[in-house]
Short mmCIF file of C-alpha atoms and ligand atoms in Angstrom, two decimals:
data_model
loop_
_atom_site.label_atom_id
_atom_site.label_comp_id
_atom_site.label_asym_id
_atom_site.label_seq_id
_atom_site.Cartn_x
_atom_site.Cartn_y
_atom_site.Cartn_z
CA MET A 23 0.02 -0.01 0.00
CA PRO A 24 1.38 3.46 -0.87
CA LYS A 25 2.79 5.36 2.17
CA ILE A 26 0.27 8.17 1.85
CA GLU A 27 -2.66 5.77 2.12
CA GLU A 28 -1.12 4.03 5.06
CA LEU A 29 -0.69 7.35 6.85
CA ILE A 30 -4.26 8.38 6.17
CA ASN A 31 -5.64 5.14 7.49
CA GLU A 32 -3.42 5.33 10.64
CA ILE A 33 -4.61 8.90 11.20
CA LYS A 34 -8.25 7.91 10.85
CA LYS A 35 -7.71 5.06 13.36
CA LEU A 36 -5.95 7.37 15.87
CA LYS A 37 -8.75 9.92 15.58
CA LYS A 38 -11.33 7.22 16.62
CA GLU A 39 -9.16 5.84 19.42
CA LYS A 40 -8.55 9.29 20.91
CA ASN A 41 -11.91 10.94 20.22
CA ALA A 42 -10.18 13.56 18.21
CA VAL A 43 -11.16 15.73 15.23
CA ILE A 44 -8.96 17.45 12.68
CA LEU A 45 -9.84 20.95 11.61
CA GLY A 46 -8.11 21.75 8.32
CA HIS A 47 -7.64 25.18 6.74
CA ASN A 48 -8.65 25.49 3.10
CA TYR A 49 -4.91 25.93 2.11
CA MET A 50 -3.84 22.46 3.47
CA ASP A 51 -2.39 19.86 1.09
CA TYR A 52 -4.93 17.61 -0.68
CA SER A 53 -4.01 14.65 1.58
CA VAL A 54 -4.44 16.74 4.75
CA GLN A 55 -7.81 17.91 3.60
CA LEU A 56 -8.73 14.22 3.09
CA VAL A 57 -8.17 13.42 6.81
CA SER A 58 -9.89 16.63 8.01
CA ASP A 59 -13.27 16.35 9.65
CA PHE A 60 -14.05 19.98 8.78
CA THR A 61 -12.30 22.28 6.31
CA GLY A 62 -12.92 25.99 6.12
CA ASP A 63 -11.57 29.51 6.43
CA SER A 64 -9.81 30.72 9.61
CA TYR A 65 -12.84 32.38 11.15
CA ASP A 66 -15.27 29.54 10.36
CA LEU A 67 -12.97 26.94 11.94
CA ALA A 68 -12.44 29.14 15.03
CA LEU A 69 -16.16 28.98 15.68
CA LYS A 70 -16.60 25.25 15.02
CA LYS A 71 -18.27 23.36 17.79
CA THR A 72 -17.35 19.73 18.42
CA ASP A 73 -18.01 17.03 21.10
CA ALA A 74 -14.53 15.50 20.55
CA LYS A 75 -11.96 15.61 23.38
CA ILE A 76 -9.04 16.60 21.15
CA ILE A 77 -8.80 19.07 18.32
CA VAL A 78 -5.83 18.81 15.95
CA PHE A 79 -5.57 22.14 14.15
CA ALA A 80 -4.16 21.64 10.63
CA GLY A 81 -3.36 25.25 9.95
CA VAL A 82 -0.96 27.95 11.14
CA TYR A 83 -0.29 28.54 14.82
CA PHE A 84 -2.54 31.59 15.39
CA MET A 85 -5.47 29.41 14.22
CA ALA A 86 -4.66 26.68 16.79
CA GLU A 87 -4.20 29.37 19.44
CA GLN A 88 -7.72 30.75 18.80
CA ALA A 89 -9.29 27.25 18.81
CA ALA A 90 -7.63 26.76 22.26
CA ALA A 91 -8.93 30.09 23.50
CA LEU A 92 -12.50 29.31 22.31
CA ASN A 93 -12.46 25.71 23.50
CA PRO A 94 -10.98 25.77 27.02
CA ASP A 95 -12.45 22.35 27.80
CA LYS A 96 -10.62 20.64 24.88
CA LYS A 97 -7.06 19.58 24.30
CA VAL A 98 -5.94 21.57 21.15
CA LEU A 99 -2.87 20.33 19.38
CA SER A 100 -0.73 22.02 16.80
CA PRO A 101 1.20 19.51 14.61
CA ASP A 102 3.98 22.18 14.27
CA PRO A 103 3.95 25.23 16.54
CA ASN A 104 6.62 26.87 14.30
CA ALA A 105 4.02 27.29 11.56
CA GLY A 106 3.72 31.07 11.95
CA CYS A 107 2.24 33.79 9.66
CA SER A 108 3.91 36.93 8.38
CA LEU A 109 0.78 38.99 9.24
CA SER A 110 0.33 37.56 12.68
CA ASP A 111 4.08 38.08 13.35
CA SER A 112 3.86 41.74 12.29
CA LEU A 113 1.78 42.97 15.20
CA ASP A 114 2.59 42.57 18.87
CA PRO A 115 0.45 43.71 21.82
CA GLU A 116 2.88 46.58 22.75
CA THR A 117 2.57 48.24 19.37
CA LEU A 118 -1.21 47.97 19.45
CA LYS A 119 -1.26 49.50 22.90
CA ARG A 120 0.69 52.51 21.62
CA TYR A 121 -1.85 53.13 18.79
CA LYS A 122 -4.73 52.75 21.31
CA GLU A 123 -3.15 55.55 23.33
CA LEU A 124 -2.80 57.72 20.14
CA TYR A 125 -6.45 57.20 19.15
CA PRO A 126 -8.31 56.54 22.37
CA ASN A 127 -11.79 56.89 20.78
CA ALA A 128 -11.18 54.69 17.73
CA PRO A 129 -12.51 51.12 17.91
CA VAL A 130 -9.90 48.46 17.34
CA VAL A 131 -10.76 45.98 14.55
CA LEU A 132 -8.25 43.17 14.07
CA TYR A 133 -8.01 40.73 11.19
CA VAL A 134 -8.17 37.21 12.40
CA ASN A 135 -4.51 36.64 11.41
CA THR A 136 -3.08 37.87 14.74
CA SER A 137 -1.78 36.24 17.90
CA ILE A 138 -4.28 35.56 20.70
CA TYR A 139 -2.42 38.04 22.93
CA THR A 140 -2.98 40.90 20.39
CA LYS A 141 -6.59 39.72 19.83
CA ALA A 142 -7.17 40.15 23.57
CA LEU A 143 -6.74 43.95 23.07
CA ALA A 144 -9.21 44.14 20.15
CA ASP A 145 -12.80 45.35 20.23
CA TYR A 146 -13.73 43.29 17.11
CA ILE A 147 -12.14 40.43 15.27
CA VAL A 148 -12.92 40.07 11.56
CA THR A 149 -12.04 37.85 8.66
CA SER A 150 -11.79 38.99 5.10
CA SER A 151 -15.45 38.07 4.64
CA THR A 152 -16.64 40.30 7.53
CA ALA A 153 -14.16 43.20 7.63
CA VAL A 154 -16.17 45.60 5.46
CA LYS A 155 -19.56 44.78 7.08
CA VAL A 156 -18.13 45.27 10.66
CA VAL A 157 -16.38 48.56 9.91
CA LYS A 158 -19.52 49.91 8.10
CA LYS A 159 -21.63 49.06 11.12
CA LEU A 160 -19.33 50.81 13.63
CA ASN A 161 -20.43 54.19 14.92
CA SER A 162 -17.05 55.84 14.35
CA ASP A 163 -15.38 57.37 11.34
CA VAL A 164 -11.86 56.50 12.56
CA ILE A 165 -10.92 52.86 13.00
CA ILE A 166 -7.69 51.23 14.15
CA PHE A 167 -7.25 48.22 11.82
CA GLY A 168 -4.47 45.65 11.50
CA PRO A 169 -2.33 43.94 10.64
CA ASP A 170 -3.04 43.52 6.92
CA ALA A 171 -2.38 46.83 5.03
CA ASN A 172 -3.92 45.51 1.78
CA LEU A 173 -7.15 44.48 3.47
CA ALA A 174 -7.06 47.79 5.37
CA ASN A 175 -6.87 49.71 2.00
CA TYR A 176 -9.72 47.68 0.64
CA VAL A 177 -11.83 48.36 3.74
CA GLU A 178 -11.03 52.09 3.48
CA ARG A 179 -12.22 52.13 -0.15
CA GLN A 180 -15.31 50.22 0.55
CA THR A 181 -16.46 52.17 3.65
CA GLY A 182 -15.04 55.70 3.07
CA LYS A 183 -13.88 55.74 6.72
CA LYS A 184 -10.38 56.72 8.01
CA ILE A 185 -8.52 53.57 8.65
CA VAL A 186 -5.43 53.79 10.88
CA LYS A 187 -3.17 50.96 9.81
CA VAL A 188 -1.31 49.11 12.52
CA PRO A 189 1.39 48.32 11.54
CA PRO A 190 1.49 50.69 8.57
CA ASN A 191 2.78 48.00 6.22
CA GLY A 192 1.64 44.51 7.39
CA ARG A 193 1.73 42.04 4.49
CA CYS A 194 1.07 38.45 3.69
CA ILE A 195 4.25 37.09 2.08
CA VAL A 196 2.12 35.15 -0.43
CA HIS A 197 -0.48 37.65 -1.60
CA ALA A 198 1.87 40.67 -1.51
CA ASN A 199 3.54 39.41 -4.72
CA TYR A 200 0.45 39.54 -6.90
CA THR A 201 0.47 42.22 -9.55
CA ARG A 202 -1.82 43.57 -12.29
CA GLN A 203 0.73 42.18 -14.80
CA LEU A 204 0.30 38.65 -13.47
CA VAL A 205 -3.44 39.03 -13.75
CA GLU A 206 -3.14 40.09 -17.39
CA LEU A 207 -0.84 37.13 -18.23
CA ALA A 208 -3.34 34.75 -16.53
CA ARG A 209 -6.25 36.28 -18.33
CA ARG A 210 -4.50 35.78 -21.65
CA LYS A 211 -3.70 32.17 -20.79
CA TYR A 212 -7.22 31.39 -19.61
CA PRO A 213 -9.55 33.58 -21.69
CA ASN A 214 -12.73 31.84 -20.51
CA ALA A 215 -11.93 32.14 -16.84
CA ILE A 216 -12.99 34.88 -14.38
CA LEU A 217 -10.80 36.11 -11.53
CA MET A 218 -11.41 35.50 -7.84
CA ALA A 219 -9.02 37.31 -5.47
CA HIS A 220 -8.36 37.18 -1.71
CA PRO A 221 -8.54 40.61 -0.11
CA GLU A 222 -4.98 40.22 1.21
CA SER A 223 -3.93 40.93 -2.42
CA PRO A 224 -2.79 44.47 -3.46
CA LEU A 225 -5.54 46.92 -4.40
CA GLU A 226 -4.54 46.84 -8.12
CA VAL A 227 -5.34 43.11 -8.16
CA LEU A 228 -8.62 43.53 -6.22
CA GLN A 229 -9.71 46.26 -8.63
CA ALA A 230 -9.12 43.89 -11.53
CA ALA A 231 -10.93 40.97 -9.93
CA ASP A 232 -14.44 39.74 -10.72
CA PHE A 233 -14.95 38.57 -7.19
CA VAL A 234 -13.16 39.45 -3.92
CA GLY A 235 -13.65 37.22 -0.89
CA SER A 236 -12.31 34.88 1.84
CA THR A 237 -11.43 31.27 1.02
CA ASN A 238 -14.94 30.08 2.08
CA GLN A 239 -16.59 32.81 0.04
CA MET A 240 -14.56 31.74 -3.04
CA ILE A 241 -16.00 28.17 -2.66
CA GLN A 242 -19.50 29.55 -2.30
CA PHE A 243 -19.09 31.92 -5.26
CA ALA A 244 -17.63 29.22 -7.54
CA LYS A 245 -20.49 26.78 -6.66
CA GLU A 246 -23.22 29.34 -7.47
CA SER A 247 -21.54 31.09 -10.37
CA LYS A 248 -22.79 30.63 -13.96
CA TYR A 249 -19.09 30.53 -14.98
CA ASN A 250 -17.13 27.21 -15.12
CA GLU A 251 -13.53 28.40 -15.08
CA PHE A 252 -11.76 30.53 -12.50
CA ILE A 253 -8.34 32.07 -12.01
CA VAL A 254 -7.65 32.00 -8.25
CA ALA A 255 -5.56 34.76 -6.71
CA THR A 256 -4.69 33.18 -3.36
CA GLU A 257 -2.40 30.56 -1.87
CA ILE A 258 -2.14 27.50 -4.16
CA GLY A 259 -3.51 25.00 -1.56
CA MET A 260 -6.86 26.66 -2.20
CA ILE A 261 -7.03 24.86 -5.50
CA ASN A 262 -7.33 21.54 -3.53
CA ALA A 263 -10.25 22.88 -1.54
CA LEU A 264 -12.03 24.18 -4.64
CA GLN A 265 -11.50 20.93 -6.56
CA LEU A 266 -12.78 18.90 -3.61
CA LYS A 267 -15.85 21.06 -3.06
CA VAL A 268 -16.69 22.13 -6.58
CA PRO A 269 -15.54 19.14 -8.61
CA ASN A 270 -17.44 19.98 -11.81
CA LYS A 271 -15.54 23.28 -12.48
CA LYS A 272 -11.97 24.32 -13.37
CA PHE A 273 -9.58 26.34 -11.23
CA TYR A 274 -6.20 27.85 -12.23
CA PRO A 275 -3.85 29.44 -9.74
CA LEU A 276 -2.67 32.99 -10.52
CA VAL A 277 0.92 31.84 -9.88
CA THR A 278 2.20 28.26 -9.74
CA THR A 279 5.00 26.80 -7.65
CA GLU A 280 7.01 26.68 -10.92
CA SER A 281 6.63 30.37 -11.63
CA CYS A 282 7.10 31.74 -8.11
CA ALA A 283 8.15 30.24 -4.74
CA CYS A 284 5.53 32.60 -3.30
CA ALA A 285 2.73 30.39 -4.62
CA ARG A 286 2.78 28.19 -1.49
CA CYS A 287 2.67 29.62 2.03
CA PRO A 288 5.81 28.17 3.64
CA TYR A 289 3.98 28.14 7.04
CA MET A 290 0.93 26.26 5.83
CA ALA A 291 3.29 23.85 4.00
CA MET A 292 4.85 22.85 7.41
CA ILE A 293 1.68 20.94 8.36
CA THR A 294 2.09 17.46 6.94
CA LEU A 295 0.40 14.06 7.37
CA GLU A 296 3.46 12.77 9.22
CA LYS A 297 3.27 15.63 11.75
CA ILE A 298 -0.49 15.24 12.22
CA LYS A 299 0.04 11.49 12.96
CA ARG A 300 2.76 12.22 15.50
CA SER A 301 0.68 14.98 17.08
CA LEU A 302 -2.17 12.48 17.59
CA GLU A 303 0.04 9.62 18.88
CA GLU A 304 2.05 11.71 21.32
CA GLU A 305 -0.63 14.38 21.96
CA ILE A 306 1.80 17.17 21.05
CA TYR A 307 2.10 20.13 20.82
CA GLU A 308 -0.60 21.21 23.22
CA VAL A 309 -1.59 24.85 22.82
CA ARG A 310 -2.33 26.66 26.02
CA VAL A 311 -3.65 30.12 26.37
CA PRO A 312 -3.90 31.91 29.78
CA LEU A 313 -7.54 32.07 30.81
CA GLU A 314 -7.64 35.90 31.11
CA VAL A 315 -6.27 36.33 27.60
CA ALA A 316 -8.62 33.74 26.20
CA GLN A 317 -11.59 35.42 27.89
CA LYS A 318 -10.80 38.83 26.42
CA ALA A 319 -10.27 37.42 22.89
CA LYS A 320 -13.57 35.47 23.28
CA GLU A 321 -15.42 38.62 24.25
CA ALA A 322 -14.13 40.38 21.10
CA PHE A 323 -15.32 37.44 18.94
CA GLU A 324 -18.69 37.48 20.62
CA ARG A 325 -19.06 41.24 20.32
CA THR A 326 -18.32 40.87 16.61
CA VAL A 327 -20.95 38.17 16.13
CA ARG A 328 -23.57 40.34 17.97
CA LEU A 329 -22.70 43.36 15.79
CA LEU A 330 -23.03 41.30 12.63
CA GLU A 331 -26.43 39.98 13.74
CA LYS A 332 -27.82 43.54 14.36
CA SER A 333 -29.79 44.75 11.41
P1 13P B 401 -9.17 32.93 5.13
O1 13P B 401 -9.66 33.43 6.43
O2 13P B 401 -9.85 33.59 3.98
O3 13P B 401 -9.19 31.44 5.03
O4 13P B 401 -7.64 33.36 4.94
C1 13P B 401 -6.64 33.00 5.85
C2 13P B 401 -5.32 33.30 5.40
O5 13P B 401 -4.33 33.01 6.02
C3 13P B 401 -5.22 33.92 4.15
O6 13P B 401 -3.91 33.98 3.68
FE1 SF4 B 402 -0.21 34.08 6.86
FE2 SF4 B 402 -0.09 34.65 4.22
FE3 SF4 B 402 0.48 32.25 5.10
FE4 SF4 B 402 -2.08 33.13 5.16
S1 SF4 B 402 -0.87 32.74 3.35
S2 SF4 B 402 -0.98 32.02 6.79
S3 SF4 B 402 -1.71 35.32 5.66
S4 SF4 B 402 1.65 34.10 5.55
#
């Protein structure tokens, strides 16, 4: 039996034995998506409810951290705690505190790609699918927003509000490489395809896109669209999620691993089947978040949900 199938079977067995579930981000390798009980975007997975005793988070570390904060009664495991994120790493609590002192009346809206310690200082926590809605609903014309400057620019354009970016230049090392020129090349190569872009991409790419949304929103849009072919401006693992969930349509990455090393997020790529198996066997690496920090971050999540539910 090929090694990959063996690993998949062993992981499935371990999940049953240990009463564990695997939450897998949409960017995971195809094989990791196959062993995941739920796949989704970072916000969706954070709010997932489960009866299992153990959650293995197949995604980057800030995602495992927020699962631990929101599920204090579960054991949350990260297969590789070194799987960071350039956005999450770009904003620390001390920097955010300084901005809060500079703009004491401005609500703090943080993108979900932040550490739990930074989230604990936020008023609202958003994903790319909720950022514009939340900022529009806030009763303030000045908003502190971080850490993604591209998403901040997009929100500023869509809402007309003054967005104070913290840090001024936070970037995702994958999406920051996309350009209008790459879009034009892809459009020439795939003349029947329309372009879906993740809002972490630069504004020039978002302006050229036919659809802008989070990874879950891309799946939804592709399912419902009358079009059958899509150029996808986001991390290349997303092609796996789209092919699994929308098997009757065609998806082309804006950049491939052959054309640019930036196609694959090096942090997401650190989560492998081998590491997931070891994580389940040895129950490593447990992610612990101090209760007080977890409570504050949880309040910010709940405040956001309440705001979004308000008409
Ligand atoms: P989503 O929340 O859209 O899944 O994006 C997470 C991420 O890391 C994008 O690079
Ligand atoms: Fe972070 Fe970018 Fe990787 Fe997403 S793709 S985890 S934003 S570095």
